[in-house]
mmCIF file of C-alpha atoms and ligand atoms in Angstrom:
data_model
loop_
_atom_site.group_PDB
_atom_site.id
_atom_site.type_symbol
_atom_site.label_atom_id
_atom_site.label_comp_id
_atom_site.label_asym_id
_atom_site.label_seq_id
_atom_site.Cartn_x
_atom_site.Cartn_y
_atom_site.Cartn_z
ATOM 1 C CA MET A 1 -6.209 25.383 -11.137
ATOM 2 C CA MET A 2 -4.041 22.506 -10.511
ATOM 3 C CA LYS A 3 -1.672 24.543 -8.381
ATOM 4 C CA LEU A 4 -4.606 26.174 -6.407
ATOM 5 C CA SER A 5 -6.089 22.614 -5.419
ATOM 6 C CA VAL A 6 -2.774 21.375 -4.304
ATOM 7 C CA PHE A 7 -2.244 24.538 -2.127
ATOM 8 C CA LEU A 8 -5.696 23.854 -0.753
ATOM 9 C CA LEU A 9 -4.835 20.370 0.110
ATOM 10 C CA MET A 10 -1.706 21.452 1.743
ATOM 11 C CA LEU A 11 -3.582 23.934 3.816
ATOM 12 C CA LEU A 12 -6.154 21.329 4.925
ATOM 13 C CA MET A 13 -3.234 19.030 5.925
ATOM 14 C CA GLU A 14 -1.726 21.858 7.940
ATOM 15 C CA THR A 15 -4.918 22.699 9.617
ATOM 16 C CA CYS A 16 -5.700 19.129 10.462
ATOM 17 C CA SER A 17 -2.168 18.299 11.860
ATOM 18 C CA ALA A 18 -2.210 21.465 13.950
ATOM 19 C CA SER A 19 -5.856 20.923 15.403
ATOM 20 C CA THR A 20 -4.932 17.318 16.627
ATOM 21 C CA TYR A 21 -2.741 18.592 19.204
ATOM 22 C CA GLN A 22 -5.280 21.255 20.554
ATOM 23 C CA GLU A 23 -6.519 18.748 23.133
ATOM 24 C CA ASN A 24 -6.190 20.028 26.685
ATOM 25 C CA LEU A 25 -4.433 16.926 28.432
ATOM 26 C CA ALA A 26 -5.026 18.468 31.962
ATOM 27 C CA ILE A 27 -8.637 17.893 31.996
ATOM 28 C CA GLN A 28 -7.881 14.025 31.862
ATOM 29 C CA GLY A 29 -5.682 14.384 35.063
ATOM 30 C CA LYS A 30 -5.989 14.884 38.903
ATOM 31 C CA ALA A 31 -4.502 17.773 40.707
ATOM 32 C CA THR A 32 -3.252 18.125 44.306
ATOM 33 C CA GLN A 33 -1.561 21.000 46.230
ATOM 34 C CA SER A 34 0.490 21.771 49.467
ATOM 35 C CA SER A 35 -2.546 22.800 51.342
ATOM 36 C CA LEU A 36 -6.117 23.999 50.891
ATOM 37 C CA TYR A 37 -7.478 27.670 51.312
ATOM 38 C CA TRP A 38 -11.429 27.610 51.829
ATOM 39 C CA THR A 39 -12.827 25.244 49.169
ATOM 40 C CA ALA A 40 -10.461 26.311 46.303
ATOM 41 C CA ASP A 41 -8.968 22.642 45.921
ATOM 42 C CA ALA A 42 -6.445 21.703 43.200
ATOM 43 C CA ASP A 43 -8.780 20.465 40.703
ATOM 44 C CA LYS A 44 -10.454 23.930 40.380
ATOM 45 C CA ALA A 45 -7.411 24.927 38.188
ATOM 46 C CA ILE A 46 -8.242 22.103 35.752
ATOM 47 C CA ASP A 47 -11.986 22.591 35.830
ATOM 48 C CA GLY A 48 -11.868 23.728 32.112
ATOM 49 C CA SER A 49 -12.834 27.196 33.171
ATOM 50 C CA ARG A 50 -10.615 30.302 32.890
ATOM 51 C CA VAL A 51 -12.853 32.452 34.912
ATOM 52 C CA PRO A 52 -9.982 34.584 36.800
ATOM 53 C CA THR A 53 -12.045 36.307 39.425
ATOM 54 C CA TRP A 54 -12.136 34.614 43.020
ATOM 55 C CA VAL A 55 -15.855 34.812 43.392
ATOM 56 C CA GLY A 56 -16.230 32.875 40.141
ATOM 57 C CA GLY A 57 -15.218 29.760 42.299
ATOM 58 C CA SER A 58 -12.983 28.267 39.474
ATOM 59 C CA CYS A 59 -9.440 29.084 40.976
ATOM 60 C CA SER A 60 -7.285 26.751 43.156
ATOM 61 C CA HIS A 61 -5.810 28.232 46.312
ATOM 62 C CA THR A 62 -3.393 26.976 48.872
ATOM 63 C CA ALA A 63 -2.801 28.361 52.429
ATOM 64 C CA ASN A 64 0.107 31.101 53.011
ATOM 65 C CA ASP A 65 2.879 28.352 52.642
ATOM 66 C CA LEU A 66 6.570 28.604 52.365
ATOM 67 C CA GLU A 67 7.227 27.546 48.843
ATOM 68 C CA PRO A 68 3.407 26.493 48.075
ATOM 69 C CA TRP A 69 3.189 24.041 45.363
ATOM 70 C CA TRP A 70 0.319 22.615 42.917
ATOM 71 C CA ARG A 71 0.731 19.385 40.969
ATOM 72 C CA LEU A 72 -1.016 17.729 38.105
ATOM 73 C CA ALA A 73 -0.835 14.016 37.501
ATOM 74 C CA LEU A 74 -1.602 13.087 34.065
ATOM 75 C CA PRO A 75 -2.814 9.407 33.453
ATOM 76 C CA LYS A 76 0.551 8.757 31.707
ATOM 77 C CA THR A 77 3.773 10.231 30.576
ATOM 78 C CA HIS A 78 3.341 12.689 27.688
ATOM 79 C CA LYS A 79 5.813 14.736 25.548
ATOM 80 C CA VAL A 80 4.545 18.294 26.817
ATOM 81 C CA PHE A 81 5.293 21.366 24.557
ATOM 82 C CA SER A 82 2.970 23.889 26.101
ATOM 83 C CA VAL A 83 1.522 24.796 29.482
ATOM 84 C CA LYS A 84 -1.076 27.810 29.634
ATOM 85 C CA ILE A 85 -1.671 29.293 32.903
ATOM 86 C CA THR A 86 -4.536 31.835 33.727
ATOM 87 C CA ASN A 87 -3.858 34.017 36.600
ATOM 88 C CA ARG A 88 -5.981 35.638 39.380
ATOM 89 C CA ASN A 89 -7.541 38.967 38.494
ATOM 90 C CA GLU A 90 -7.194 40.496 41.959
ATOM 91 C CA VAL A 91 -3.677 39.496 43.176
ATOM 92 C CA PRO A 92 -1.650 38.879 40.154
ATOM 93 C CA GLY A 93 1.725 39.476 41.708
ATOM 94 C CA ARG A 94 1.617 36.351 43.866
ATOM 95 C CA LEU A 95 2.581 34.147 40.919
ATOM 96 C CA ASN A 96 5.729 36.249 40.155
ATOM 97 C CA GLY A 97 8.952 34.118 39.896
ATOM 98 C CA SER A 98 7.101 30.739 40.329
ATOM 99 C CA GLU A 99 8.277 27.813 38.202
ATOM 100 C CA ILE A 100 6.863 25.007 36.105
ATOM 101 C CA ARG A 101 8.629 21.629 36.389
ATOM 102 C CA ILE A 102 7.734 18.445 34.301
ATOM 103 C CA GLY A 103 8.901 14.850 34.796
ATOM 104 C CA ASP A 104 8.114 11.475 36.004
ATOM 105 C CA SER A 105 9.404 12.029 39.720
ATOM 106 C CA LEU A 106 7.433 12.549 42.704
ATOM 107 C CA VAL A 107 10.610 13.196 44.937
ATOM 108 C CA ASN A 108 10.224 16.327 46.673
ATOM 109 C CA ASN A 109 6.578 16.447 45.645
ATOM 110 C CA GLY A 110 7.850 16.904 42.029
ATOM 111 C CA ALA A 111 10.242 19.691 42.628
ATOM 112 C CA ASP A 112 13.134 17.518 41.360
ATOM 113 C CA ASN A 113 11.899 17.243 37.867
ATOM 114 C CA PRO A 114 13.532 19.255 35.092
ATOM 115 C CA ARG A 115 12.402 22.846 34.906
ATOM 116 C CA PHE A 116 10.077 23.537 31.909
ATOM 117 C CA ALA A 117 9.602 27.488 32.450
ATOM 118 C CA VAL A 118 9.946 30.319 34.982
ATOM 119 C CA ILE A 119 6.874 32.425 35.252
ATOM 120 C CA THR A 120 8.187 36.070 35.522
ATOM 121 C CA SER A 121 4.667 37.439 35.776
ATOM 122 C CA ILE A 122 1.328 36.968 34.176
ATOM 123 C CA PRO A 123 -0.889 40.133 33.998
ATOM 124 C CA ALA A 124 -4.142 40.164 36.090
ATOM 125 C CA GLY A 125 -6.720 37.741 34.719
ATOM 126 C CA GLU A 126 -4.719 36.748 31.607
ATOM 127 C CA THR A 127 -3.609 33.546 30.170
ATOM 128 C CA VAL A 128 0.059 32.958 29.150
ATOM 129 C CA ASP A 129 1.318 30.007 27.024
ATOM 130 C CA PHE A 130 4.790 28.730 28.200
ATOM 131 C CA GLN A 131 6.415 26.568 25.490
ATOM 132 C CA VAL A 132 9.210 24.249 24.995
ATOM 133 C CA PRO A 133 9.172 23.638 21.316
ATOM 134 C CA ASN A 134 10.859 20.127 21.384
ATOM 135 C CA GLY A 135 8.717 19.082 24.422
ATOM 136 C CA MET A 136 9.670 17.551 27.752
ATOM 137 C CA ASP A 137 8.595 13.912 28.875
ATOM 138 C CA GLY A 138 6.520 13.677 31.952
ATOM 139 C CA ARG A 139 3.547 12.643 33.643
ATOM 140 C CA TYR A 140 3.690 15.354 36.446
ATOM 141 C CA VAL A 141 3.428 19.151 35.914
ATOM 142 C CA TYR A 142 4.607 20.898 39.178
ATOM 143 C CA ILE A 143 4.145 24.594 39.651
ATOM 144 C CA SER A 144 5.729 26.278 42.827
ATOM 145 C CA ILE A 145 6.397 29.618 44.118
ATOM 146 C CA LEU A 146 10.052 29.758 45.236
ATOM 147 C CA GLY A 147 11.937 31.269 48.160
ATOM 148 C CA ARG A 148 8.924 32.858 49.995
ATOM 149 C CA LYS A 149 5.852 32.539 51.960
ATOM 150 C CA GLU A 150 2.862 32.896 49.702
ATOM 151 C CA TYR A 151 -0.535 31.906 48.540
ATOM 152 C CA LEU A 152 -0.467 29.923 45.361
ATOM 153 C CA SER A 153 -3.745 30.406 43.358
ATOM 154 C CA LEU A 154 -4.103 29.020 39.807
ATOM 155 C CA CYS A 155 -7.366 29.840 37.805
ATOM 156 C CA GLU A 156 -6.676 27.402 34.882
ATOM 157 C CA VAL A 157 -3.624 25.279 33.874
ATOM 158 C CA GLU A 158 -3.824 23.773 30.448
ATOM 159 C CA VAL A 159 -1.457 21.148 29.148
ATOM 160 C CA TYR A 160 -0.682 20.180 25.571
ATOM 161 C CA GLY A 161 1.405 17.405 24.164
ATOM 162 C CA TYR A 162 1.840 14.253 22.538
ATOM 163 C CA PRO A 163 1.317 10.685 23.975
ATOM 164 C CA PRO A 164 4.253 8.623 24.550
ATOM 165 C CA THR A 165 6.252 6.771 21.848
ATOM 166 C CA GLU A 166 6.994 3.137 23.011
ATOM 167 C CA GLU A 167 5.042 1.027 20.552
ATOM 168 C CA ASN A 168 6.693 -0.145 17.293
ATOM 169 C CA LEU A 169 4.151 0.970 14.840
ATOM 170 C CA ALA A 170 5.931 -0.844 11.859
ATOM 171 C CA LEU A 171 4.285 -4.142 13.052
ATOM 172 C CA GLN A 172 0.974 -2.815 12.397
ATOM 173 C CA GLY A 173 1.923 -1.950 8.722
ATOM 174 C CA LYS A 174 2.449 -3.715 5.231
ATOM 175 C CA ALA A 175 5.802 -3.253 3.504
ATOM 176 C CA THR A 176 6.715 -3.419 -0.284
ATOM 177 C CA GLN A 177 9.863 -2.900 -2.155
ATOM 178 C CA SER A 178 11.095 -2.038 -5.764
ATOM 179 C CA SER A 179 12.080 -5.713 -6.539
ATOM 180 C CA LEU A 180 12.508 -8.960 -4.825
ATOM 181 C CA TYR A 181 15.786 -11.060 -4.392
ATOM 182 C CA GLY A 182 15.108 -14.741 -3.374
ATOM 183 C CA ALA A 183 12.401 -15.063 -0.827
ATOM 184 C CA ALA A 184 13.488 -11.984 0.935
ATOM 185 C CA ASP A 185 10.394 -9.926 0.587
ATOM 186 C CA ALA A 186 9.699 -6.522 2.049
ATOM 187 C CA ASN A 187 7.815 -7.609 5.092
ATOM 188 C CA LYS A 188 10.731 -9.515 6.365
ATOM 189 C CA ALA A 189 11.982 -6.042 7.754
ATOM 190 C CA ILE A 190 8.977 -5.683 9.782
ATOM 191 C CA ASP A 191 8.788 -9.298 11.068
ATOM 192 C CA GLY A 192 9.511 -8.268 14.726
ATOM 193 C CA SER A 193 13.058 -9.745 14.444
ATOM 194 C CA ARG A 194 16.439 -7.813 14.375
ATOM 195 C CA ALA A 195 18.270 -10.949 13.306
ATOM 196 C CA PRO A 196 21.047 -9.449 11.137
ATOM 197 C CA VAL A 197 22.496 -12.566 9.401
ATOM 198 C CA TRP A 198 21.427 -13.437 6.069
ATOM 199 C CA ALA A 199 21.101 -17.107 6.723
ATOM 200 C CA ASP A 200 18.433 -16.546 9.651
ATOM 201 C CA GLY A 201 15.987 -15.318 6.852
ATOM 202 C CA SER A 202 14.789 -12.237 8.603
ATOM 203 C CA CYS A 203 15.901 -9.488 6.306
ATOM 204 C CA SER A 204 14.245 -7.985 3.225
ATOM 205 C CA HIS A 205 16.252 -7.847 -0.082
ATOM 206 C CA THR A 206 15.998 -6.264 -3.480
ATOM 207 C CA ALA A 207 17.448 -6.909 -6.765
ATOM 208 C CA ASN A 208 20.718 -4.989 -7.677
ATOM 209 C CA GLU A 209 19.085 -1.988 -9.449
ATOM 210 C CA LEU A 210 19.275 1.770 -9.835
ATOM 211 C CA ASP A 211 17.501 3.626 -6.902
ATOM 212 C CA PRO A 212 16.107 0.696 -5.076
ATOM 213 C CA TRP A 213 13.470 1.391 -2.435
ATOM 214 C CA TRP A 214 11.502 -0.117 0.503
ATOM 215 C CA ARG A 215 8.340 1.269 1.776
ATOM 216 C CA LEU A 216 6.120 0.705 4.906
ATOM 217 C CA ALA A 217 2.565 1.699 4.837
ATOM 218 C CA LEU A 218 1.233 2.393 8.373
ATOM 219 C CA PRO A 219 -2.663 1.754 8.808
ATOM 220 C CA LYS A 220 -2.885 5.785 9.006
ATOM 221 C CA THR A 221 -0.949 8.928 9.298
ATOM 222 C CA HIS A 222 1.071 9.212 12.522
ATOM 223 C CA LYS A 223 3.552 11.726 13.869
ATOM 224 C CA VAL A 224 6.713 9.811 13.695
ATOM 225 C CA PHE A 225 9.630 10.659 16.126
ATOM 226 C CA SER A 226 12.053 7.862 15.628
ATOM 227 C CA VAL A 227 12.942 5.123 12.976
ATOM 228 C CA LYS A 228 15.260 2.310 14.083
ATOM 229 C CA ILE A 229 17.192 0.383 11.407
ATOM 230 C CA THR A 230 19.113 -2.886 11.910
ATOM 231 C CA ASN A 231 21.612 -3.359 9.204
ATOM 232 C CA ARG A 232 22.883 -6.658 7.621
ATOM 233 C CA ASN A 233 25.932 -8.255 9.225
ATOM 234 C CA GLU A 234 27.734 -9.451 5.986
ATOM 235 C CA VAL A 235 27.391 -6.273 3.653
ATOM 236 C CA PRO A 236 27.020 -3.251 5.935
ATOM 237 C CA ASP A 237 28.095 -0.695 3.269
ATOM 238 C CA ARG A 238 25.253 -1.171 0.963
ATOM 239 C CA LEU A 239 23.048 0.977 3.079
ATOM 240 C CA ASN A 240 25.524 3.897 3.082
ATOM 241 C CA GLY A 241 23.986 7.134 1.978
ATOM 242 C CA ALA A 242 20.324 5.587 2.126
ATOM 243 C CA GLU A 243 17.492 8.299 3.020
ATOM 244 C CA ILE A 244 14.517 7.839 5.126
ATOM 245 C CA ARG A 245 11.509 9.743 3.803
ATOM 246 C CA ILE A 246 8.184 10.139 5.614
ATOM 247 C CA GLY A 247 4.851 11.595 4.409
ATOM 248 C CA ASP A 248 1.358 10.851 2.980
ATOM 249 C CA SER A 249 2.576 10.805 -0.868
ATOM 250 C CA LEU A 250 2.831 7.754 -2.911
ATOM 251 C CA VAL A 251 4.294 10.064 -5.951
ATOM 252 C CA ASN A 252 7.439 8.504 -7.032
ATOM 253 C CA ASN A 253 6.785 5.480 -4.688
ATOM 254 C CA GLY A 254 7.228 7.761 -1.827
ATOM 255 C CA ALA A 255 10.591 9.260 -2.660
ATOM 256 C CA ASP A 256 8.723 12.715 -2.826
ATOM 257 C CA ASN A 257 7.873 12.875 0.813
ATOM 258 C CA PRO A 258 9.890 15.053 3.161
ATOM 259 C CA ARG A 259 13.295 13.769 4.211
ATOM 260 C CA PHE A 260 13.390 12.344 7.747
ATOM 261 C CA ALA A 261 17.175 11.273 8.002
ATOM 262 C CA VAL A 262 20.316 10.225 5.938
ATOM 263 C CA ILE A 263 21.858 6.977 6.820
ATOM 264 C CA THR A 264 25.664 7.848 6.582
ATOM 265 C CA SER A 265 26.447 4.211 7.644
ATOM 266 C CA ILE A 266 25.254 1.761 10.318
ATOM 267 C CA PRO A 267 27.983 -0.782 11.560
ATOM 268 C CA ALA A 268 27.533 -4.444 10.650
ATOM 269 C CA GLY A 269 24.596 -6.133 12.355
ATOM 270 C CA GLU A 270 23.706 -3.107 14.589
ATOM 271 C CA THR A 271 20.637 -1.080 15.037
ATOM 272 C CA ALA A 272 20.747 2.788 14.704
ATOM 273 C CA GLU A 273 18.170 5.120 15.759
ATOM 274 C CA PHE A 274 17.244 8.213 13.684
ATOM 275 C CA GLU A 275 15.116 10.891 15.388
ATOM 276 C CA VAL A 276 13.231 14.056 14.727
ATOM 277 C CA ALA A 277 12.424 15.733 17.843
ATOM 278 C CA ASP A 278 9.308 17.397 16.534
ATOM 279 C CA GLY A 279 8.314 14.379 14.590
ATOM 280 C CA MET A 280 7.069 14.465 11.036
ATOM 281 C CA ASP A 281 3.646 13.446 9.908
ATOM 282 C CA GLY A 282 3.029 10.523 7.520
ATOM 283 C CA ARG A 283 1.562 7.134 6.685
ATOM 284 C CA TYR A 284 4.547 5.997 4.521
ATOM 285 C CA VAL A 285 8.174 5.382 5.671
ATOM 286 C CA TYR A 286 10.204 5.261 2.491
ATOM 287 C CA ILE A 287 13.886 4.079 2.693
ATOM 288 C CA GLY A 288 15.673 4.364 -0.669
ATOM 289 C CA ILE A 289 19.298 4.375 -1.971
ATOM 290 C CA PRO A 290 19.592 7.282 -4.293
ATOM 291 C CA GLU A 291 21.582 7.554 -7.597
ATOM 292 C CA ARG A 292 23.432 4.296 -7.588
ATOM 293 C CA HIS A 293 22.932 0.558 -8.486
ATOM 294 C CA GLU A 294 22.629 -1.366 -5.297
ATOM 295 C CA TRP A 295 21.085 -3.956 -3.316
ATOM 296 C CA LEU A 296 18.742 -2.593 -0.572
ATOM 297 C CA THR A 297 18.599 -5.039 2.240
ATOM 298 C CA LEU A 298 17.088 -4.244 5.726
ATOM 299 C CA CYS A 299 17.127 -6.643 8.694
ATOM 300 C CA GLU A 300 14.493 -4.668 10.697
ATOM 301 C CA VAL A 301 12.888 -1.303 10.486
ATOM 302 C CA GLU A 302 11.142 0.059 13.642
ATOM 303 C CA VAL A 303 8.914 3.053 13.707
ATOM 304 C CA PHE A 304 7.844 4.982 16.908
ATOM 305 C CA GLY A 305 5.376 7.796 16.946
ATOM 306 C CA SER A 306 1.860 8.949 18.075
ATOM 307 C CA ALA A 307 -1.525 8.662 16.351
ATOM 308 C CA LEU A 308 -2.763 11.901 15.390
ATOM 309 C CA ASP A 309 -6.077 11.453 17.422
HETATM 310 C C1 LIG B 1 4.924 41.187 39.690
HETATM 311 O O1 LIG B 1 5.567 41.454 38.332
HETATM 312 C C2 LIG B 1 4.916 42.648 37.758
HETATM 313 C C3 LIG B 1 5.582 42.804 36.362
HETATM 314 O O2 LIG B 1 6.950 42.813 36.402
HETATM 315 C C4 LIG B 1 5.173 43.955 38.634
HETATM 316 O O3 LIG B 1 4.455 44.993 38.040
HETATM 317 C C5 LIG B 1 4.530 43.461 39.911
HETATM 318 O O4 LIG B 1 4.781 44.815 40.770
HETATM 319 C C6 LIG B 1 5.121 42.410 40.598
HETATM 320 N N1 LIG B 1 4.411 42.049 41.784
HETATM 321 C C7 LIG B 1 4.930 41.650 43.083
HETATM 322 C C8 LIG B 1 3.940 41.549 44.206
HETATM 323 O O5 LIG B 1 6.066 41.314 42.923
#
């Protein structure tokens, strides 16, 4: 019974985290293209309809241009991991050999951005999902047919990704730790100051104990991509071998959450960034020094990620 409920909970969490990225970002954007054929403007490819027949009136269409292109501008840069393209029903071969590029550049109409995928071919009227598992950052999604005169017609372009990661989420949270040394409470590690010198009063500090830990609670679960840690200036070795764990569990003070990174060492007074490209979902960021008696002191912990909604 116990095992079943844990299993169901995990299944529920899986379902929730998967569904939060199923929003088609393209709908929020604006599209443009190299030229216009009839009334089939660029926004027809982001009208929310996959209808693949020309008479359905839901496909974009350029003139017969040399290397025709279509471009979507999202409201802001996202980490894009999937682009789904629905091809025309009547003339599917026109899209053969086109490419998708994603980035923040408008140079060359967007053609200078890094390549996301090559469209070898898409069967008539079908939708194909092109994916880059770690994602690519960009505001612009550029699609172009290379090396020939062609009509570029797209019946739907859907874009899936995460919002950008620039805000230090830790500042919204509350911290706690296994014990207290002096006045160096856990929240000193999220006070917005990287000052690494003990005398500046901006570092957290536990007592000397077995398995000391520090934990941040964010207001809600986020997909965390990056954790930056600033080490003490005077005693940098204390942090050697500490681990960062992220998840939604408070079991064992958070030590049972999946491991995000191991801190081999951070030079005195410096800030190191630990990253997981696909991100890890969690409300709690746990930092612990396993299996030794130690003081745990942290001068700043910064957390970057995206909300799950
Ligand atoms: C496009 O690619 C498909 C699949 O390889 C092929 O059957 C078709 O002949 C190609 N069409 C053109 C116009 O190149």
